[in-house]
Coordinates of C-alpha atoms and ligand atoms in Angstrom, one line a residue:
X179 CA -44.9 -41.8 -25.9
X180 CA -43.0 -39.0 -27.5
X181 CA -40.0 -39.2 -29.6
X182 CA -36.3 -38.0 -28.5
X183 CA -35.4 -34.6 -29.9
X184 CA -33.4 -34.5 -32.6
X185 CA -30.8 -32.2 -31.4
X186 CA -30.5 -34.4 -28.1
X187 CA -30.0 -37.6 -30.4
X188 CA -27.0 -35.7 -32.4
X189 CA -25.2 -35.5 -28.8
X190 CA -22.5 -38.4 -29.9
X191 CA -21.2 -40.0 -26.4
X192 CA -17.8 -40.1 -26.0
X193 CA -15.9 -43.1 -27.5
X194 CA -13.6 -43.2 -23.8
X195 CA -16.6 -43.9 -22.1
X196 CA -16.7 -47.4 -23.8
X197 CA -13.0 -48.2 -22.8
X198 CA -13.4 -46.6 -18.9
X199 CA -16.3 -48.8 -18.5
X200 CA -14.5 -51.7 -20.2
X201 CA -11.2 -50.7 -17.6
X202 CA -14.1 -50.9 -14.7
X203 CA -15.2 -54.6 -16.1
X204 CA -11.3 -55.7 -15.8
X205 CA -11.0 -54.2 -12.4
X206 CA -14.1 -55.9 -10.8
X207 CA -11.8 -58.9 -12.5
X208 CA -9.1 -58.0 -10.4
X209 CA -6.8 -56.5 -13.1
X210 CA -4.5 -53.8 -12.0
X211 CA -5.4 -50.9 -15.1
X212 CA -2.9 -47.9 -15.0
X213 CA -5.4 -45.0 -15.8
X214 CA -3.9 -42.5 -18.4
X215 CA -7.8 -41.5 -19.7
X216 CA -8.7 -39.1 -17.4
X217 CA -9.0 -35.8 -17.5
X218 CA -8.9 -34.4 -13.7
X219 CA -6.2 -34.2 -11.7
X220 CA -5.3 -37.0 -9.1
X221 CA -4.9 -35.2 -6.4
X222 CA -7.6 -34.4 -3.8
X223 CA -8.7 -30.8 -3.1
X224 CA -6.5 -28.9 -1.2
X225 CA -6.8 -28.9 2.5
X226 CA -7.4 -25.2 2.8
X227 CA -10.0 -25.6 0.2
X228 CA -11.6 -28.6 1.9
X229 CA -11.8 -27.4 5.0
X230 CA -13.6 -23.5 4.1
X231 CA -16.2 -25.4 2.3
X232 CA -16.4 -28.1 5.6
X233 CA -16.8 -24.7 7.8
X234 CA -19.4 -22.9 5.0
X235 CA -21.4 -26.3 5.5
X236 CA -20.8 -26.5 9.6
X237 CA -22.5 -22.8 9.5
X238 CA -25.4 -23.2 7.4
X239 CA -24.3 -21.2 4.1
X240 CA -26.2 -23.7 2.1
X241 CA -29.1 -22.2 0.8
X242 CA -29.2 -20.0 -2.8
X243 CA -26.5 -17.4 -3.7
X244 CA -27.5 -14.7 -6.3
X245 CA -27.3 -16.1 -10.0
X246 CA -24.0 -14.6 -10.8
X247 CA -22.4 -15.8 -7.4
X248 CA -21.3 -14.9 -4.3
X249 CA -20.3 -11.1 -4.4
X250 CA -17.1 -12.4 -2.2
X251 CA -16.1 -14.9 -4.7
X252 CA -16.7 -12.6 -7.6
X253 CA -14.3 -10.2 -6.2
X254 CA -11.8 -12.4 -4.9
X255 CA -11.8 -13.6 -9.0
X256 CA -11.3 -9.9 -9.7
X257 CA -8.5 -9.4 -7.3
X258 CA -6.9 -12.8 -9.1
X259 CA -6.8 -11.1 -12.6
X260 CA -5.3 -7.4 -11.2
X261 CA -2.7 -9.8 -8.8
X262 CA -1.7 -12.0 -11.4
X263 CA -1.8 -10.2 -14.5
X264 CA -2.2 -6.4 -13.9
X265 CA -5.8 -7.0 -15.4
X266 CA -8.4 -4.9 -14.6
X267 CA -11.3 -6.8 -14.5
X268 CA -15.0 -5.4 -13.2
X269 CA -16.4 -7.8 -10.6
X270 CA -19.5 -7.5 -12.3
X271 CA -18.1 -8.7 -15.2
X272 CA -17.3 -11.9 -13.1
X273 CA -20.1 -15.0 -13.6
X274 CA -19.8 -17.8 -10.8
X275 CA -20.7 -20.8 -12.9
X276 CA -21.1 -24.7 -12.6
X277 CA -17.7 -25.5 -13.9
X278 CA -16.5 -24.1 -17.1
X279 CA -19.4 -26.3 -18.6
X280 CA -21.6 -23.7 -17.2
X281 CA -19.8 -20.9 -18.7
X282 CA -19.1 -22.6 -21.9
X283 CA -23.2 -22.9 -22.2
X284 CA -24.4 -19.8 -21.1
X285 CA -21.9 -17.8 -22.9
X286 CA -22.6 -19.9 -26.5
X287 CA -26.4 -19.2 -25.3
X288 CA -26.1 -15.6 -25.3
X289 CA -24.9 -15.6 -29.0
X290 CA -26.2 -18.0 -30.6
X291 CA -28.9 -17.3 -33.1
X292 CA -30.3 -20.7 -35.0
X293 CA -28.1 -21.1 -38.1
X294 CA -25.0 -19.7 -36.9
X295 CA -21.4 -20.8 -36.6
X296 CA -18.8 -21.1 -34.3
X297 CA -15.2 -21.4 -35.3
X298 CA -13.3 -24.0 -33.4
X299 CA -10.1 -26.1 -33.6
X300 CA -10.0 -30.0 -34.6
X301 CA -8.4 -31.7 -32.3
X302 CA -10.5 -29.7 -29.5
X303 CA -12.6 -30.6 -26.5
X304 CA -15.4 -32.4 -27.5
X305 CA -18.2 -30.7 -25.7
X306 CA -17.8 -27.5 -27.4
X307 CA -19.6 -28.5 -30.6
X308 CA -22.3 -30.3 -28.8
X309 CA -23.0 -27.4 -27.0
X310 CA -23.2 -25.5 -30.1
X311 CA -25.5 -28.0 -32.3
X312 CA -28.1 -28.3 -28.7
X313 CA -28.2 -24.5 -29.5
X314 CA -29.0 -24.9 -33.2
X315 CA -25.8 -23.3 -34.3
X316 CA -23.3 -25.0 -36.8
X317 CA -19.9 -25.7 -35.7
X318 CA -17.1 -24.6 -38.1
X319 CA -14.0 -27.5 -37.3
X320 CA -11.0 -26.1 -38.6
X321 CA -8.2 -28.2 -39.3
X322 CA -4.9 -27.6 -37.2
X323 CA -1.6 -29.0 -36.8
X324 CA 2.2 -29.2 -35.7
X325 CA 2.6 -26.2 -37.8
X326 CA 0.4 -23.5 -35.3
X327 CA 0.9 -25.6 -32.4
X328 CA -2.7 -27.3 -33.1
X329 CA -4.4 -24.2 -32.6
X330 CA -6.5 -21.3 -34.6
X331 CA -4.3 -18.0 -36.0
X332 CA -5.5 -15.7 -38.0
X333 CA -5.6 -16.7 -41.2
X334 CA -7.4 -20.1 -40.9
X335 CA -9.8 -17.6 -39.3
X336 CA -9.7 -15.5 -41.9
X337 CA -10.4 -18.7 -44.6
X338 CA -13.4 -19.5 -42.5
X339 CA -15.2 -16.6 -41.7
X340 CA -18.8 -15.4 -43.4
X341 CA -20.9 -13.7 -42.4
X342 CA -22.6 -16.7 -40.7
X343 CA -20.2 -16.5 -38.3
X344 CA -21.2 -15.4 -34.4
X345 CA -17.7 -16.1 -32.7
X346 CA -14.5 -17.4 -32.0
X347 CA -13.7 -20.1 -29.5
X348 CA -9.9 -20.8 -28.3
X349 CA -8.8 -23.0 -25.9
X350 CA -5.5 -22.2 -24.4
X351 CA -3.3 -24.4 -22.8
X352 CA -5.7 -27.1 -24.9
X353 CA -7.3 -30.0 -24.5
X354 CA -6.3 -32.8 -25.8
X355 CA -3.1 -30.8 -27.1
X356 CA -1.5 -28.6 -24.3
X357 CA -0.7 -26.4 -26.2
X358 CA -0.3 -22.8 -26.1
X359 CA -1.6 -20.2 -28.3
X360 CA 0.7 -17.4 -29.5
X361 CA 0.4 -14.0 -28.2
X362 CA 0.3 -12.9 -31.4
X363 CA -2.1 -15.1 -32.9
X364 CA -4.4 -14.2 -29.8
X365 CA -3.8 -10.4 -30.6
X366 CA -4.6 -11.1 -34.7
X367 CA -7.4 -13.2 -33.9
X368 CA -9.0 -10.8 -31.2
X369 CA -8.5 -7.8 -33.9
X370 CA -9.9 -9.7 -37.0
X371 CA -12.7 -10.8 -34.7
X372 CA -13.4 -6.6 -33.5
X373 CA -13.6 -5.7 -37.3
X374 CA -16.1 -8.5 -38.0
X375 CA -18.1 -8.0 -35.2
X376 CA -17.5 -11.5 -33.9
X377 CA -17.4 -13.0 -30.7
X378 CA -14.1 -14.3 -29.3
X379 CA -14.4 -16.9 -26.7
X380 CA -11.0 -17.5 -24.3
X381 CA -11.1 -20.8 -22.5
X382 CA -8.5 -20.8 -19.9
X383 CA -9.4 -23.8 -17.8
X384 CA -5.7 -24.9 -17.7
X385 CA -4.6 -21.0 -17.3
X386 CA -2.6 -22.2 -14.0
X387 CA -1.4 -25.4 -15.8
X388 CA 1.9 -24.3 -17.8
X389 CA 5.4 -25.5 -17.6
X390 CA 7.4 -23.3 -19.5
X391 CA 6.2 -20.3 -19.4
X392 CA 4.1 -18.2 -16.9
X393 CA 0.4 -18.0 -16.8
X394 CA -1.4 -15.6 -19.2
X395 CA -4.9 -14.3 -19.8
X396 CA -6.4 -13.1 -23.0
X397 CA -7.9 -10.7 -20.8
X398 CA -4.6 -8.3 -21.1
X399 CA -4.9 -7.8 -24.5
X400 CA -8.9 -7.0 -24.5
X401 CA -11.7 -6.0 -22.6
X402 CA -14.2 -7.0 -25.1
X403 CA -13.9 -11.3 -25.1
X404 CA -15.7 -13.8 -23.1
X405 CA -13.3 -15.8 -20.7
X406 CA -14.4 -19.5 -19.8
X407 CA -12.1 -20.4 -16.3
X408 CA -13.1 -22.9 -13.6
X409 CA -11.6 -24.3 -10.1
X410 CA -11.7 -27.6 -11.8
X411 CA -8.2 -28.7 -12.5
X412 CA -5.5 -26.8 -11.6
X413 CA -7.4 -25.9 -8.1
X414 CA -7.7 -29.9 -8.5
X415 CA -11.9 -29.5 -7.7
X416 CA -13.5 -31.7 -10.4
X417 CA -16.5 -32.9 -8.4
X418 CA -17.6 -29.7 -6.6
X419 CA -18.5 -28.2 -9.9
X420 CA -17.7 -24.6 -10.2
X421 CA -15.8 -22.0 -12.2
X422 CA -16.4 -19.0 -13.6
X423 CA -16.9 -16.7 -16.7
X424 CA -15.9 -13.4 -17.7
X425 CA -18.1 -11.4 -20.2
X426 CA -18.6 -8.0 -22.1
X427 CA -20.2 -5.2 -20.3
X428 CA -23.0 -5.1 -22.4
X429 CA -23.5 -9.0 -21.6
X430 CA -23.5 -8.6 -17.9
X431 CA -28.0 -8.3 -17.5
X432 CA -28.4 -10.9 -20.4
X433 CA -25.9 -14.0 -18.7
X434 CA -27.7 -12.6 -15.2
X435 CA -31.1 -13.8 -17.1
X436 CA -30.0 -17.2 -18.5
X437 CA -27.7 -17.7 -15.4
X438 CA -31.0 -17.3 -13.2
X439 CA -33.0 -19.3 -15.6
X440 CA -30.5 -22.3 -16.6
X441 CA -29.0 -22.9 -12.9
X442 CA -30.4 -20.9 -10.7
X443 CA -26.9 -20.1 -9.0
X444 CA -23.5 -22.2 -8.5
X445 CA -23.3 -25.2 -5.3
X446 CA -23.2 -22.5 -2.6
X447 CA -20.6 -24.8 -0.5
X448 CA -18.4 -25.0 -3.2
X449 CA -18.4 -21.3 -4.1
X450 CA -17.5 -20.7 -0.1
X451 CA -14.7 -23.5 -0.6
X452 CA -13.4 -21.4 -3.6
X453 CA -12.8 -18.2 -1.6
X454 CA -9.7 -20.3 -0.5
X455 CA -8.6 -21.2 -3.4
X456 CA -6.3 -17.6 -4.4
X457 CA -4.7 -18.3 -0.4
X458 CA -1.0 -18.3 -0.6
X459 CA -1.0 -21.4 1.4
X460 CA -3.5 -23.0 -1.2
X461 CA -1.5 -22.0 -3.9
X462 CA 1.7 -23.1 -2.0
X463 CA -0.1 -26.7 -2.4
X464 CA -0.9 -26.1 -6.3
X465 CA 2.8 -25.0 -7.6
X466 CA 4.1 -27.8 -5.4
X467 CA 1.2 -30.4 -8.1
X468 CA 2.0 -28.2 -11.0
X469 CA 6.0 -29.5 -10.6
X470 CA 4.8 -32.9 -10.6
X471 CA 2.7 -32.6 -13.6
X472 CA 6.0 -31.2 -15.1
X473 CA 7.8 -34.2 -14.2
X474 CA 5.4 -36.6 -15.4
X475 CA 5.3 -34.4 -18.7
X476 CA 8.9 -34.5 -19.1
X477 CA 9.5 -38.0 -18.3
X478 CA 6.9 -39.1 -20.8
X479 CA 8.2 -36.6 -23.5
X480 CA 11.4 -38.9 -23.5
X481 CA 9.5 -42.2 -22.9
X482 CA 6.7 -42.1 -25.3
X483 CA 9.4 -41.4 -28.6
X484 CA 11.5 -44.6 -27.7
X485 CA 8.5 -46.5 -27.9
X486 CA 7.8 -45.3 -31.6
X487 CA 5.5 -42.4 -30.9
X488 CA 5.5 -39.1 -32.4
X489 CA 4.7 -36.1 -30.6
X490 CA 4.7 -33.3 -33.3
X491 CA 4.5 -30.0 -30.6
X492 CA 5.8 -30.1 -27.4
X493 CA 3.2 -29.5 -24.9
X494 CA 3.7 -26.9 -22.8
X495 CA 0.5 -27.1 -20.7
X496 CA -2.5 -28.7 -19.2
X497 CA -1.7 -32.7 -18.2
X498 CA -2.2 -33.9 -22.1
X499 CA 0.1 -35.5 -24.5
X500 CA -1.2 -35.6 -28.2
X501 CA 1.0 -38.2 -29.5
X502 CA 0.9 -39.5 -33.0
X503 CA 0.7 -43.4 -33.3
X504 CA 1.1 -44.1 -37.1
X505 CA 4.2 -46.1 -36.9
X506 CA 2.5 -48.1 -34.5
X507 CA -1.0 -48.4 -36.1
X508 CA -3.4 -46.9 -38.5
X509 CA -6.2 -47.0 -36.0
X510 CA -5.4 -45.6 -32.5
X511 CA -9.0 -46.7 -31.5
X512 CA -7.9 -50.0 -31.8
X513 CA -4.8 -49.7 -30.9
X514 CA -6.7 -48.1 -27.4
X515 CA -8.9 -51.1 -27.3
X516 CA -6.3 -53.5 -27.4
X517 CA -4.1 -51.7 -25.7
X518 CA -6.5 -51.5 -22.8
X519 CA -7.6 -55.5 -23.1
X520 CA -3.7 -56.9 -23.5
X521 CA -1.8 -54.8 -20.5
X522 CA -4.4 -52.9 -18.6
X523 CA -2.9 -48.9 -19.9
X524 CA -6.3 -47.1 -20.6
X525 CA -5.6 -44.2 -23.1
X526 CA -8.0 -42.1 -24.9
X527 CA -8.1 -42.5 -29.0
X528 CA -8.3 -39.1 -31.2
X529 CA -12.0 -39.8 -32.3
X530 CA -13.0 -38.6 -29.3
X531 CA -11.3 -34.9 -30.3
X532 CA -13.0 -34.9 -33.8
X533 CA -11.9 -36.0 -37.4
X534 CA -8.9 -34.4 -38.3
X535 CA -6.5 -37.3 -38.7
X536 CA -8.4 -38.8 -35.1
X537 CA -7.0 -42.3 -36.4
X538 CA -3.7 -41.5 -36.3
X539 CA -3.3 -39.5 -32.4
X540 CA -3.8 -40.9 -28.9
X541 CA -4.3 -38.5 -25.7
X542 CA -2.2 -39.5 -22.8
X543 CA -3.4 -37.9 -19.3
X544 CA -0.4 -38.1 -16.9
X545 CA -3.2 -37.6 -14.3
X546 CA -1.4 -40.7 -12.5
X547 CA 1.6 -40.8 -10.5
X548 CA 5.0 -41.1 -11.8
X549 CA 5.7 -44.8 -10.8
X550 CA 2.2 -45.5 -12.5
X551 CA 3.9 -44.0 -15.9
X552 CA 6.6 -45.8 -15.4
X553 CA 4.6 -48.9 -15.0
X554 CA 2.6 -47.9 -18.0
X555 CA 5.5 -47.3 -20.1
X556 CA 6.8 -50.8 -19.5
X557 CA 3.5 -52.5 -20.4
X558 CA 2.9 -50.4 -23.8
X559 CA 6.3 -51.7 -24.6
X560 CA 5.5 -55.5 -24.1
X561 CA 2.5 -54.3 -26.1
X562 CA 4.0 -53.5 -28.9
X563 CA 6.8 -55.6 -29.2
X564 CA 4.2 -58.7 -28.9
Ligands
PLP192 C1 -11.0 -27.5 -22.4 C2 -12.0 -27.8 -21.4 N1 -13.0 -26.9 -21.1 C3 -14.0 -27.2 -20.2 C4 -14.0 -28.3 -19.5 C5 -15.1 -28.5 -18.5 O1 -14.6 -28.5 -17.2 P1 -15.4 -28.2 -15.8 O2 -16.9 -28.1 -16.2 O3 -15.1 -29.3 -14.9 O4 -14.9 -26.9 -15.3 C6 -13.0 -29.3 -19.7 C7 -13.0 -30.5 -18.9 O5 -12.3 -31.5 -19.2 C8 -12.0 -29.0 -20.6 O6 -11.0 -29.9 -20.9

């Protein structure tokens, strides 16, 4: 029998999976657990959605697209950036992916050379540096805080640059923050990154997902910048796995290859499903869901603080809250644990983001409804007053 590579054993799994399995064990027990883990929204796919890919299945469009996607879907994504954001954006620049997983790997895999780095954020999402160590390139966590919203600018780029460095990678609205980078810091970053020759890598999966501001792309201030996006979660399609990425010119034949090679081509249903998604009545549906999120957000803004917890930025995006717990503990995996086990809240600890002060944060998802965070809010209480 062979061994188990060595780069698949240094894939960590995530710590939440441990309490969402626990939370499952209670249920089966008949416990009522409030889930505030997860990251996808709650709400099904929208009916216009739902029923194109019902139709696309009805008619037979279920065999392979080309690699890069449906030329439809690649356009209609096209259409999306000159619509939204006067960006003009080649269709052939356009990649239909599996989720932004799929764009997240095959853009790492078309710059990665063995040894390399990749500059990234601690707190960020986890998958990012796995991706990077399965392609034998060296992840470069940079410390962030309250002071630059949790996210990269310039200098810390600057301080951790050499010339081991292949790219760049943002996440904006981020996860487990929601928070926003600057347009400025964006504009510094991208420029540093153009006199370095380094790759700067955009991902905007919670683009649509903002509360107090409108959506943005890093695709109006360059041309030259891979964009990670996906239908995931603020077209609220999780499970049909499929987004998109948006590379350089001269990156177009190379992704084509590894697309072709890696997945073959995106769920064919699902892309037909997403040529619905830019419909004014789909997005009707969506700004309706992104008002909720913005109520849930704002109610637990003023509920998690009386309770004892610190949130150090306000979030102005996604459906994450990164709230410090160190009044309340000086281990917010316990304090998860327990929490979970005494009154049923499931809530993911900051290990799971990396190791920049994980102990002290906890990710709330207000990927439930409102009475559930009500509900939620009342039990954490009787937790920590017991
Ligand atoms: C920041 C970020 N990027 C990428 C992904 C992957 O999303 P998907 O593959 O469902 O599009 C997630 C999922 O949680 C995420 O939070």
């Amino acid at each position: 029998m062979t061994t188990i590579s060595k780069r698949a054993q240094a894939i960590q799994p995530f710590h939440v999976m441990k309490l969402l399995a626990r939370a499952k064990e209670l249920e089966a027990q008949g416990k009522c657990i409030i889930h505030m883990e997860v990251g996808e929204p709650d709400f099904n796919t929208p009916q216009p959605i739902l029923d194109a890919g019902i139709a696309a299945i009805k008619e037979g469009d279920v065999h392979y697209t080309p690699p890069m996607g449906l030329p439809a879907l690649r356009e209609a994504i096209a259409q999306f950036y000159q619509d939204k954001f006067q960006a003009s954006v080649s269709p052939e620049r356009i990649v239909v992916t599996p989720g932004a997983s799929g764009a997240l790997l095959l853009a790492l895999a078309a710059i990665i050379e063995p040894g390399q780095s990749v500059l990234m954020a601690d707190p960020g999402y986890p998958c990012n540096r796995n991706f990077v160590s399965l392609l034998e390139g060296k992840n470069r966590l940079i410390n962030v805080n309250a002071s630059t919203q949790f996210q990269l600018n310039k200098e810390l780029v600057e301080q951790h640059w050499n010339n081991q460095t292949t790219a760049v990678l943002l996440a904006s609205p981020s996860n487990p923050t929601g928070t926003t980078i600057s347009k400025q810091s964006l504009t510094e970053i991208i420029q540093f990154a153009e006199q370095k020759q380094m790759a700067v890598i955009v991902d905007e999966i919670y683009q649509g997902l903002v509360y107090d501001s409108l959506p943005s792309t890093a695709l109006s201030l360059a041309d030259n910048i891979f964009i990670i996006n996906s239908f995931s979660k603020y077209f609220s399609m999780t499970g049909w796995r499929i987004g998109w990425l948006v590379v350089p010119e001269a990156f177009i034949s190379v992704v084509d290859n590894l697309a072709q090679n890696i997945f073959l081509a995106a769920s064919t249903p699902a892309q037909h499903a997403a040529l619905a998604a830019f419909k004014p009545d789909t997005i009707l549906i969506l700004e309706q869901r992104r008002n909720e999120f913005k109520e849930r957000r704002d109610y637990l803004l003023e509920a998690l603080p009386e309770l004892g917890f610190t949130i150090p930025v306000k979030p102005d995006g996604a459906f994450y809250i990164y709230a410090n717990c160190e009044n309340l503990t000086d281990n917010s995996f316990e304090f998860a644990e327990q929490c979970l086990e005494q009154v049923g809240v499931a809530i993911t600890p900051g290990i799971d983001f990396g190791n920049n002060s994980a102990e002290k944060y906890i990710r709330f998802a207000y990927t439930t409804s409102l009475d559930n965070l009500k509900e939620a809010i009342t039990r954490l209480e009787q937790f920590i007053a017991a």
